[in-house]
Short mmCIF file of C-alpha atoms in Angstrom, two decimals:
data_model
loop_
_atom_site.label_atom_id
_atom_site.label_comp_id
_atom_site.label_asym_id
_atom_site.label_seq_id
_atom_site.Cartn_x
_atom_site.Cartn_y
_atom_site.Cartn_z
CA MET A 1 17.71 83.37 4.30
CA THR A 2 17.46 83.51 8.26
CA GLU A 3 14.16 81.92 7.23
CA ILE A 4 14.56 79.43 4.62
CA LEU A 5 17.30 77.55 7.26
CA ASP A 6 14.92 77.50 9.80
CA GLU A 7 12.28 75.61 7.62
CA ASN A 8 15.15 73.86 5.99
CA HIS A 9 15.95 72.50 9.88
CA ILE A 10 12.69 72.13 10.75
CA ILE A 11 11.84 69.78 7.58
CA ALA A 12 14.99 67.70 8.29
CA GLU A 13 13.70 67.19 12.10
CA ARG A 14 10.22 66.40 10.47
CA ARG A 15 12.11 63.38 8.12
CA GLN A 16 13.77 62.28 10.71
CA LYS A 17 10.26 61.32 12.41
CA LEU A 18 8.95 59.76 9.67
CA SER A 19 12.30 57.73 9.10
CA ASP A 20 11.76 56.87 12.59
CA ILE A 21 8.14 55.36 12.28
CA ARG A 22 8.86 53.63 9.54
CA LYS A 23 10.76 50.96 11.46
CA SER A 24 7.78 50.25 13.33
CA ARG A 25 4.81 50.41 11.39
CA VAL A 26 3.15 51.51 7.57
CA ALA A 27 3.77 55.25 7.69
CA TYR A 28 0.56 56.87 5.89
CA SER A 29 -2.21 53.96 6.83
CA ASN A 30 -5.22 53.96 5.50
CA HIS A 31 -7.39 51.68 7.54
CA PHE A 32 -8.74 54.56 9.51
CA LYS A 33 -12.38 55.70 9.15
CA PRO A 34 -13.98 58.71 10.39
CA THR A 35 -17.89 58.87 11.60
CA HIS A 36 -17.95 62.41 11.70
CA LYS A 37 -18.03 65.77 10.70
CA SER A 38 -17.01 68.69 13.19
CA HIS A 39 -19.78 70.71 11.52
CA LEU A 40 -22.25 68.20 12.08
CA ILE A 41 -20.91 67.37 15.65
CA HIS A 42 -21.49 71.16 16.39
CA SER A 43 -24.67 71.42 14.44
CA GLN A 44 -26.35 68.46 16.75
CA TYR A 45 -24.93 68.66 19.57
CA GLY A 46 -23.76 72.56 20.30
CA GLU A 47 -26.84 72.85 22.26
CA LEU A 48 -26.38 70.20 24.73
CA ASN A 49 -24.67 71.23 28.13
CA GLY A 50 -21.95 69.37 29.74
CA GLU A 51 -24.20 66.91 32.08
CA GLU A 52 -26.57 66.18 28.93
CA LEU A 53 -23.67 64.94 27.10
CA VAL A 54 -22.07 62.73 30.19
CA GLN A 55 -25.75 61.27 30.18
CA LYS A 56 -25.79 60.65 26.10
CA GLU A 57 -22.04 59.08 25.96
CA ILE A 58 -22.19 60.16 22.72
CA THR A 59 -18.90 58.52 21.16
CA VAL A 60 -17.49 59.73 17.34
CA SER A 61 -14.75 59.63 15.26
CA ILE A 62 -12.92 62.38 13.32
CA ALA A 63 -9.63 62.54 10.95
CA GLY A 64 -8.33 65.99 9.92
CA ARG A 65 -5.46 68.61 10.09
CA MET A 66 -4.23 69.46 13.57
CA MET A 67 -4.26 73.25 13.53
CA LEU A 68 -2.85 73.72 17.38
CA LYS A 69 -1.88 72.26 20.15
CA ARG A 70 -1.22 72.40 23.88
CA ILE A 71 0.55 70.18 25.49
CA MET A 72 -0.01 70.49 29.82
CA GLY A 73 1.60 67.44 31.89
CA LYS A 74 -0.20 63.97 31.57
CA ALA A 75 -3.26 66.08 29.45
CA SER A 76 -2.90 68.02 26.30
CA PHE A 77 -5.36 70.18 23.78
CA ALA A 78 -5.48 69.85 19.73
CA THR A 79 -7.57 71.25 17.42
CA ILE A 80 -8.43 69.18 14.26
CA ASN A 81 -10.12 70.97 11.16
CA ASP A 82 -11.44 68.42 8.99
CA GLY A 83 -12.15 70.47 5.79
CA THR A 84 -15.84 71.34 7.25
CA SER A 85 -14.65 73.26 10.63
CA LYS A 86 -13.06 73.00 13.92
CA ILE A 87 -13.05 70.87 16.92
CA GLN A 88 -10.90 70.67 20.06
CA VAL A 89 -10.27 67.44 21.20
CA TYR A 90 -8.84 66.49 24.64
CA VAL A 91 -5.80 63.69 25.26
CA SER A 92 -4.94 62.54 28.49
CA LYS A 93 -2.01 60.02 29.00
CA GLU A 94 -4.83 58.13 31.73
CA LYS A 95 -7.15 57.20 28.59
CA ILE A 96 -4.81 56.65 25.89
CA GLY A 97 -1.64 55.04 27.99
CA GLU A 98 1.75 56.46 28.16
CA ALA A 99 2.71 55.58 25.27
CA VAL A 100 0.36 56.77 22.45
CA TYR A 101 0.79 59.91 24.59
CA ASP A 102 3.87 60.34 24.15
CA GLU A 103 4.13 59.69 20.61
CA PHE A 104 1.07 62.17 20.49
CA LYS A 105 3.12 64.65 21.47
CA HIS A 106 5.65 64.60 18.90
CA PHE A 107 2.88 65.36 16.17
CA ASP A 108 3.49 68.34 14.57
CA ILE A 109 1.18 71.05 13.55
CA GLY A 110 0.16 69.95 10.24
CA ASP A 111 0.15 66.76 10.32
CA ILE A 112 -3.18 64.42 9.48
CA ILE A 113 -4.73 62.49 12.87
CA GLY A 114 -7.52 60.05 13.26
CA ALA A 115 -9.33 60.21 16.73
CA HIS A 116 -12.12 58.63 17.90
CA GLY A 117 -13.87 59.38 21.54
CA THR A 118 -17.00 61.02 23.85
CA LEU A 119 -18.30 64.74 23.56
CA PHE A 120 -18.03 66.85 26.35
CA ARG A 121 -17.37 70.12 27.51
CA THR A 122 -14.52 72.10 28.77
CA LYS A 123 -14.15 74.09 32.29
CA THR A 124 -14.73 77.12 29.07
CA ASN A 125 -17.84 75.38 27.88
CA GLU A 126 -16.40 74.30 24.46
CA LEU A 127 -17.77 71.15 22.91
CA SER A 128 -14.44 68.54 22.79
CA ILE A 129 -13.67 65.38 22.21
CA SER A 130 -12.54 63.18 25.34
CA VAL A 131 -9.93 61.15 22.87
CA THR A 132 -9.78 56.63 23.74
CA LYS A 133 -7.61 56.51 20.14
CA ILE A 134 -5.69 58.94 19.02
CA GLU A 135 -3.06 58.42 15.64
CA LEU A 136 -1.18 59.59 13.07
CA LEU A 137 -2.38 59.58 9.88
CA SER A 138 -0.36 61.32 7.20
CA LYS A 139 2.68 62.93 8.37
CA SER A 140 3.51 66.85 7.18
CA LEU A 141 7.07 67.63 6.31
CA ARG A 142 6.93 70.99 5.62
CA PRO A 143 5.72 73.79 8.55
CA LEU A 144 2.37 75.54 8.16
CA PRO A 145 2.66 79.59 7.79
CA GLU A 146 2.98 81.29 10.95
CA LYS A 147 -0.65 80.54 12.50
CA PHE A 148 -1.33 84.26 13.84
CA HIS A 149 -0.12 86.00 9.94
CA GLY A 150 -1.49 82.84 8.36
CA LEU A 151 -1.11 83.04 4.11
CA THR A 152 -1.11 86.89 3.15
CA ASP A 153 1.16 87.08 0.41
CA GLN A 154 -1.35 86.88 -2.71
CA GLU A 155 0.71 85.82 -5.22
CA GLN A 156 1.51 82.46 -2.72
CA CYS A 157 -2.18 82.00 -2.54
CA TYR A 158 -2.75 81.62 -5.83
CA ARG A 159 0.84 79.67 -7.06
CA GLN A 160 -0.17 77.17 -3.80
CA ARG A 161 -3.64 77.17 -3.99
CA HIS A 162 -3.41 73.85 -1.41
CA LEU A 163 -1.65 76.29 1.10
CA ASP A 164 -4.44 79.19 0.85
CA LEU A 165 -7.33 76.43 1.71
CA ILE A 166 -5.33 75.11 4.35
CA MET A 167 -4.33 78.25 6.22
CA ASN A 168 -7.27 80.74 4.86
CA GLU A 169 -11.24 80.18 5.59
CA GLU A 170 -12.38 82.86 3.81
CA SER A 171 -10.67 81.50 0.74
CA LYS A 172 -12.29 77.73 0.79
CA ASN A 173 -15.79 79.53 1.33
CA LEU A 174 -15.35 81.08 -1.66
CA PHE A 175 -14.69 78.44 -3.70
CA ILE A 176 -17.40 76.23 -1.93
CA LYS A 177 -20.14 79.53 -3.11
CA ARG A 178 -18.23 78.24 -6.79
CA SER A 179 -19.80 75.54 -6.69
CA GLN A 180 -23.17 76.43 -5.22
CA ILE A 181 -23.04 79.49 -8.24
CA ILE A 182 -21.92 76.47 -10.38
CA HIS A 183 -25.15 74.29 -9.19
CA SER A 184 -27.86 76.75 -9.09
CA ILE A 185 -27.26 77.51 -12.68
CA ARG A 186 -27.40 74.15 -14.08
CA ASP A 187 -30.04 74.06 -12.17
CA THR A 188 -32.29 77.13 -13.95
CA MET A 189 -31.45 75.78 -17.16
CA VAL A 190 -32.53 72.38 -16.65
CA ARG A 191 -36.08 73.20 -15.21
CA GLU A 192 -35.92 75.36 -18.11
CA SER A 193 -35.77 72.09 -20.47
CA TYR A 194 -31.95 72.77 -21.40
CA LEU A 195 -29.67 69.55 -22.21
CA GLU A 196 -26.36 69.53 -20.92
CA VAL A 197 -23.72 68.80 -23.39
CA GLU A 198 -20.09 68.75 -23.82
CA THR A 199 -18.28 69.23 -27.41
CA PRO A 200 -14.67 69.18 -28.30
CA MET A 201 -12.02 71.29 -26.67
CA MET A 202 -10.24 70.76 -29.59
CA HIS A 203 -10.77 72.11 -33.23
CA SER A 204 -9.44 71.92 -36.12
CA ILE A 205 -10.47 75.46 -37.12
CA PRO A 206 -10.80 78.18 -34.37
CA GLY A 207 -14.49 79.38 -34.54
CA GLY A 208 -16.92 81.01 -32.15
CA ALA A 209 -15.44 84.06 -30.98
CA THR A 210 -12.77 86.71 -32.24
CA ALA A 211 -10.28 85.79 -30.28
CA LYS A 212 -6.16 84.12 -30.64
CA PRO A 213 -6.05 80.66 -30.43
CA PHE A 214 -3.59 78.20 -28.58
CA ILE A 215 -2.29 75.62 -31.70
CA THR A 216 -1.37 72.35 -30.95
CA HIS A 217 -0.84 69.64 -33.24
CA HIS A 218 -2.09 66.14 -33.22
CA ASN A 219 1.12 63.44 -33.89
CA ALA A 220 -1.22 60.18 -34.64
CA LEU A 221 -3.26 62.18 -37.16
CA ASP A 222 0.09 64.56 -38.65
CA MET A 223 -2.59 67.80 -38.16
CA GLN A 224 -2.66 70.97 -36.61
CA LEU A 225 -5.40 71.98 -33.94
CA PHE A 226 -6.32 74.91 -31.76
CA LEU A 227 -7.99 74.49 -28.22
CA ARG A 228 -11.46 76.09 -28.51
CA ILE A 229 -11.79 79.38 -27.44
CA ALA A 230 -15.57 79.06 -28.23
CA PRO A 231 -18.28 76.19 -27.91
CA GLU A 232 -20.67 78.17 -30.01
CA LEU A 233 -20.22 76.32 -33.44
CA TYR A 234 -20.72 73.06 -32.36
CA LEU A 235 -23.15 74.17 -30.03
CA LYS A 236 -25.22 75.53 -33.24
CA ARG A 237 -24.66 72.03 -35.18
CA LEU A 238 -26.67 70.48 -32.27
CA ILE A 239 -29.90 73.01 -33.16
CA VAL A 240 -29.65 71.72 -36.29
CA GLY A 241 -29.72 68.23 -35.53
CA GLY A 242 -32.95 68.91 -34.01
CA MET A 243 -31.68 69.02 -30.07
CA ASP A 244 -33.68 72.30 -29.36
CA ARG A 245 -32.63 73.81 -25.94
CA VAL A 246 -28.52 73.17 -24.62
CA PHE A 247 -26.36 74.08 -22.71
CA GLU A 248 -22.28 73.58 -21.88
CA ILE A 249 -19.92 74.61 -18.48
CA ASN A 250 -17.22 73.92 -19.50
CA ARG A 251 -13.15 75.59 -20.35
CA ASN A 252 -12.38 77.97 -23.41
CA PHE A 253 -8.98 78.77 -23.89
CA ARG A 254 -7.42 82.24 -25.23
CA ASN A 255 -3.58 83.05 -25.99
CA GLU A 256 -4.19 86.72 -24.61
CA GLY A 257 -2.77 88.90 -21.69
CA LEU A 258 -3.24 88.15 -18.21
CA SER A 259 -5.05 90.79 -15.83
CA THR A 260 -7.51 90.93 -13.35
CA ARG A 261 -10.26 89.89 -15.66
CA HIS A 262 -8.53 87.64 -18.04
CA ASN A 263 -7.32 84.18 -17.36
CA PRO A 264 -6.43 82.59 -20.60
CA GLU A 265 -8.06 79.40 -19.29
CA PHE A 266 -11.88 80.47 -17.68
CA THR A 267 -14.78 79.20 -17.91
CA MET A 268 -17.94 79.77 -19.66
CA MET A 269 -21.55 78.74 -19.91
CA GLU A 270 -23.08 79.47 -23.46
CA PHE A 271 -26.91 78.13 -24.42
CA TYR A 272 -29.06 78.03 -27.09
CA GLU A 273 -32.70 77.72 -27.41
CA SER A 274 -34.66 77.10 -31.03
CA TYR A 275 -37.37 79.81 -32.14
CA ALA A 276 -35.78 82.00 -29.70
CA ASP A 277 -34.21 85.78 -29.94
CA TYR A 278 -32.04 87.68 -28.10
CA LYS A 279 -34.77 89.42 -26.56
CA ARG A 280 -35.41 86.12 -24.62
CA MET A 281 -31.93 85.44 -23.70
CA MET A 282 -31.48 88.38 -22.31
CA GLU A 283 -34.75 87.49 -19.93
CA ILE A 284 -33.14 84.52 -19.35
CA THR A 285 -29.65 85.59 -18.40
CA GLU A 286 -31.20 87.52 -16.03
CA GLN A 287 -33.25 84.52 -14.31
CA ILE A 288 -29.88 82.53 -13.92
CA ILE A 289 -28.03 85.72 -12.21
CA ARG A 290 -30.53 86.05 -9.94
CA LYS A 291 -31.51 82.71 -9.08
CA ALA A 292 -27.37 82.31 -8.63
CA ALA A 293 -27.03 84.92 -6.45
CA LEU A 294 -30.28 83.94 -4.04
CA ASP A 295 -28.60 80.55 -3.71
CA SER A 296 -24.82 81.70 -3.09
CA VAL A 297 -25.14 85.05 -1.05
CA GLY A 298 -29.40 84.81 -0.29
CA LYS A 299 -29.88 88.13 -1.68
CA LEU A 300 -30.82 90.44 -4.55
CA VAL A 301 -28.72 93.78 -3.80
CA ILE A 302 -25.68 92.90 -3.13
CA SER A 303 -21.71 94.75 -2.01
CA TYR A 304 -19.14 94.85 -4.74
CA GLN A 305 -15.83 96.36 -3.83
CA GLY A 306 -17.62 98.84 -1.44
CA ARG A 307 -20.16 99.52 -3.43
CA GLU A 308 -23.96 98.29 -4.40
CA VAL A 309 -25.11 96.38 -7.21
CA ASP A 310 -28.62 96.10 -7.53
CA LEU A 311 -29.73 92.74 -8.99
CA ALA A 312 -33.74 92.77 -8.43
CA LYS A 313 -34.64 95.76 -10.88
CA ASP A 314 -35.04 95.03 -14.17
CA PHE A 315 -31.55 95.33 -15.81
CA ASP A 316 -31.14 98.68 -18.03
CA ARG A 317 -31.14 98.51 -22.26
CA LEU A 318 -29.35 100.88 -24.06
CA THR A 319 -27.63 100.89 -27.68
CA ILE A 320 -24.11 102.24 -27.94
CA VAL A 321 -25.14 105.58 -28.80
CA GLU A 322 -27.04 105.98 -25.55
CA SER A 323 -25.41 104.57 -23.06
CA ILE A 324 -22.58 107.02 -24.25
CA ILE A 325 -25.26 109.89 -23.95
CA LYS A 326 -26.48 109.12 -20.62
CA TYR A 327 -22.87 108.47 -19.07
CA ASN A 328 -20.77 111.28 -21.15
CA PRO A 329 -23.61 114.22 -21.36
CA GLU A 330 -21.11 116.53 -23.44
CA PHE A 331 -21.26 114.42 -26.38
CA SER A 332 -25.00 115.01 -28.50
CA THR A 333 -26.46 112.29 -30.91
CA THR A 334 -25.11 114.43 -34.22
CA GLN A 335 -21.82 114.44 -32.99
CA LEU A 336 -21.97 110.86 -32.17
CA ASN A 337 -23.28 110.05 -35.57
CA ASP A 338 -20.30 112.16 -37.48
CA ILE A 339 -17.32 110.05 -38.52
CA ASP A 340 -14.76 112.38 -38.81
CA PHE A 341 -15.67 113.49 -34.87
CA LEU A 342 -16.07 110.25 -33.86
CA ARG A 343 -12.09 109.38 -35.56
CA GLN A 344 -11.14 112.52 -33.96
CA THR A 345 -12.16 111.73 -30.71
CA LEU A 346 -10.74 108.48 -30.56
CA THR A 347 -7.56 109.54 -31.71
CA LYS A 348 -7.05 111.61 -28.14
CA LEU A 349 -8.21 109.42 -26.19
CA THR A 350 -6.33 106.28 -27.49
CA ARG A 351 -3.41 108.97 -29.20
CA LYS A 352 -3.52 106.10 -32.03
CA ALA A 353 -5.89 106.85 -34.96
CA PRO A 354 -8.78 104.27 -36.19
CA SER A 355 -7.93 102.39 -39.07
CA ASP A 356 -9.29 104.25 -41.86
CA ASN A 357 -11.96 101.73 -42.86
CA GLU A 358 -13.72 101.29 -40.04
CA SER A 359 -17.23 101.72 -40.15
CA LEU A 360 -19.57 104.35 -38.47
CA GLY A 361 -21.00 101.52 -36.14
CA VAL A 362 -17.42 100.47 -35.04
CA LEU A 363 -16.11 104.02 -34.48
CA GLN A 364 -19.22 104.20 -32.48
CA LEU A 365 -17.92 100.64 -30.48
CA LEU A 366 -14.68 101.77 -29.53
CA LEU A 367 -15.39 104.93 -28.52
CA PHE A 368 -18.13 103.06 -25.92
CA GLU A 369 -14.99 101.20 -24.92
CA GLU A 370 -12.71 103.75 -24.60
CA ASN A 371 -14.94 105.82 -22.44
CA THR A 372 -18.59 104.25 -20.92
CA GLU A 373 -17.81 100.95 -20.45
CA ALA A 374 -16.37 101.06 -17.39
CA LYS A 375 -18.70 103.31 -15.94
CA LEU A 376 -21.58 100.75 -16.24
CA TRP A 377 -21.88 99.74 -12.79
CA GLN A 378 -25.55 98.88 -12.47
CA PRO A 379 -26.26 95.61 -14.50
CA THR A 380 -26.61 97.25 -18.40
CA TYR A 381 -27.98 95.47 -21.82
CA ILE A 382 -25.90 97.70 -24.09
CA ILE A 383 -28.07 96.33 -27.45
CA ASP A 384 -27.66 96.33 -30.90
CA TYR A 385 -23.70 95.78 -32.43
CA PRO A 386 -22.53 96.98 -35.33
CA ILE A 387 -22.76 94.54 -37.95
CA ASP A 388 -18.97 94.53 -38.95
CA SER A 389 -18.22 93.14 -34.91
CA SER A 390 -21.02 90.77 -35.27
CA PRO A 391 -19.83 88.04 -37.49
CA LEU A 392 -22.39 85.46 -35.96
CA ALA A 393 -25.11 87.50 -35.01
CA ARG A 394 -28.71 88.01 -36.88
CA GLN A 395 -29.31 91.02 -38.78
CA SER A 396 -32.02 93.01 -37.53
CA ASP A 397 -34.84 93.36 -39.93
CA SER A 398 -35.28 97.16 -39.06
CA ASN A 399 -31.72 98.03 -39.83
CA PRO A 400 -29.12 96.55 -41.92
CA LEU A 401 -26.33 98.21 -40.46
CA ILE A 402 -27.07 96.19 -36.90
CA THR A 403 -27.59 93.24 -35.44
CA GLU A 404 -29.45 91.14 -32.80
CA ARG A 405 -26.87 91.60 -30.30
CA PHE A 406 -26.61 92.36 -26.07
CA GLU A 407 -23.34 92.18 -24.33
CA LEU A 408 -24.10 92.57 -20.62
CA PHE A 409 -22.09 95.16 -18.66
CA VAL A 410 -21.80 94.74 -14.52
CA VAL A 411 -19.38 96.61 -12.11
CA GLY A 412 -18.38 98.10 -15.70
CA ARG A 413 -17.47 94.61 -16.93
CA GLU A 414 -18.79 92.54 -20.08
CA LEU A 415 -20.51 89.65 -18.20
CA ALA A 416 -22.49 88.14 -20.90
CA ASN A 417 -22.97 88.14 -24.58
CA GLY A 418 -25.93 86.93 -26.28
CA TYR A 419 -27.71 87.33 -29.40
CA SER A 420 -30.00 86.62 -32.47
CA GLU A 421 -28.06 83.65 -34.08
CA LEU A 422 -26.90 83.79 -37.80
CA ASN A 423 -29.01 81.01 -39.89
CA ASP A 424 -28.72 81.93 -43.15
CA PRO A 425 -26.27 79.98 -44.71
CA GLU A 426 -25.28 81.83 -47.60
CA ASP A 427 -24.93 85.69 -44.94
CA GLN A 428 -22.81 83.55 -42.92
CA ALA A 429 -20.47 82.43 -45.59
CA GLU A 430 -20.72 86.01 -46.77
CA ARG A 431 -19.42 87.40 -43.37
CA PHE A 432 -16.44 84.62 -42.84
CA LYS A 433 -15.37 85.72 -46.05
CA LYS A 434 -15.28 88.94 -44.42
CA GLN A 435 -13.48 87.15 -41.31
CA VAL A 436 -10.74 86.16 -43.75
CA ALA A 437 -10.03 88.81 -45.37
CA GLN A 438 -9.42 90.50 -41.89
CA ILE A 439 -7.20 87.98 -41.01
CA GLU A 440 -5.05 88.59 -44.60
CA SER A 441 -4.80 91.95 -43.24
CA GLY A 442 -3.19 91.07 -40.33
CA ASN A 443 -6.14 90.33 -36.88
CA ASP A 444 -4.99 87.30 -35.39
CA GLU A 445 -7.99 87.67 -33.96
CA ALA A 446 -10.71 87.45 -36.76
CA MET A 447 -12.62 84.35 -37.40
CA HIS A 448 -11.36 81.48 -39.99
CA TYR A 449 -14.04 79.88 -42.54
CA ASP A 450 -15.46 77.09 -42.18
CA ALA A 451 -17.03 75.16 -44.35
CA ASP A 452 -17.90 72.36 -42.66
CA TYR A 453 -20.44 75.10 -40.27
CA ILE A 454 -21.38 76.39 -43.35
CA ARG A 455 -22.88 72.83 -44.86
CA ALA A 456 -24.34 72.32 -41.18
CA LEU A 457 -26.37 75.15 -41.81
CA GLU A 458 -27.39 74.47 -45.47
CA TYR A 459 -29.65 71.85 -43.68
CA GLY A 460 -31.32 74.36 -42.25
CA MET A 461 -31.67 75.45 -38.90
CA PRO A 462 -34.67 77.41 -37.03
CA HIS A 463 -34.14 80.92 -35.63
CA THR A 464 -32.43 80.44 -32.24
CA GLY A 465 -31.58 82.98 -29.32
CA GLY A 466 -27.97 82.15 -27.98
CA CYS A 467 -25.42 83.45 -25.03
CA GLY A 468 -22.55 82.96 -23.43
CA ILE A 469 -22.29 83.78 -19.59
CA GLY A 470 -18.74 84.22 -17.90
CA ILE A 471 -18.87 81.66 -15.17
CA ASP A 472 -15.60 83.31 -13.57
CA ARG A 473 -16.54 86.96 -13.81
CA LEU A 474 -20.00 85.74 -12.15
CA VAL A 475 -18.25 84.35 -9.50
CA MET A 476 -16.34 87.46 -8.98
CA LEU A 477 -19.67 89.65 -8.71
CA LEU A 478 -21.59 87.24 -5.85
CA THR A 479 -17.86 86.83 -3.84
CA ASP A 480 -16.62 90.44 -4.16
CA ALA A 481 -13.50 89.56 -5.49
CA ALA A 482 -11.32 91.90 -6.88
CA SER A 483 -9.46 89.59 -9.37
CA ILE A 484 -10.18 86.85 -11.46
CA ARG A 485 -7.54 84.57 -10.16
CA ASP A 486 -9.37 84.76 -6.77
CA VAL A 487 -12.25 82.33 -7.93
CA ILE A 488 -9.85 80.35 -10.24
CA PHE A 489 -8.09 77.01 -8.13
CA PHE A 490 -5.17 77.34 -10.08
CA PRO A 491 -4.74 80.49 -12.24
CA GLN A 492 -2.16 80.88 -14.39
CA MET A 493 1.25 82.15 -13.10
CA ARG A 494 4.46 83.53 -14.98
CA ALA A 495 7.34 81.13 -14.81
CA ILE A 496 9.94 81.55 -11.90
#
């Protein structure tokens, strides 16, 4: 309570300062034009000694947030953060005049100021600006968190990302790295002759993934619409239209729970290539991830939450059964092909009996999800998923019960999902019908029947490989972030 009262008192004082400013001039001016950024000042002139700086008389103009101020009689110091780095300014009554100096003494921590002057070195050899002009550009009415403890409450960091970025340099660096990762991915796709496209965010039929959608209403058309759960079916329409290689980086929306790896609004990249298959998709996925790692962190052997991850080696490739046996040697191939054994084992693990109509392949997948997925720390492709769980993937020519599909797991969580696309319109129509039957039996995550997509396939789609990569999870991996909320500027939060 005392802390709240203190903050309210500070805000009241600052509002009074702002009121006084308004009486004499424009409070929030927009005429100051900085000519330099502090990180470039340090990189360009950081090697010059004090004598060299005096000889060169280097003048600079910077603008940024005042993070520290030390009033020392007729001369004072302040530290300005301009978003790229920090630099110290030296402010003296002699150089700026008594009136301006008195005004400066009333500037508050957090104010945004502009300063012009010449570079020099202090007695402690710190590169600084000897100010000849200084002015307040934007008044900070609220106090920043206490400087020694900063902003340490993680939930407050998520809810007030602007404050987090001001106070925590590592948080800003993380998001800079996120941008570098996305730029790297785009660069890889363009180099591979993929065309970046945009597809609708509002769908009349939810499709492209098995997930519960967000529902909205379009007033002018008087129709129900769904925020997209995936762009897949629209991107494959473009493949039908002759655009042989396409990719999209954008948001998906799924009406699901919140966790360290799930946010209802998240970023995915999906890409599709004509005349390719799921093996080609695995190859390019490895290429994308390796380049993103090199471009953002500069190495392929990284640390995640204290454990090593090796992105340099070829990613492992295992079937569902092979992975269960590798990480759970107590199971045998015979047991994993016994439906009764799988049902009994899953009932013990989950304390809930699986549905009576689940196939052998789906039961194996359920067991994998329960006792193996979290153990896949090093990059591992799980391949050849059961057809019952893969309504958009091409059936294997050698085994009609599985599809040419993979999921990539790293540090125990899914990072990518891809397959040889199903391009047989009649097979796709039957798969959709089975999904509709699941909806009717109560599965609100099953896919709807998309007649327009079937119509598109009937014009003929070449055999195609497709893949989706979770951008947020990839950023988590490459920045050593424990939660998806750490890598999303404004994660969804419970109302308070």
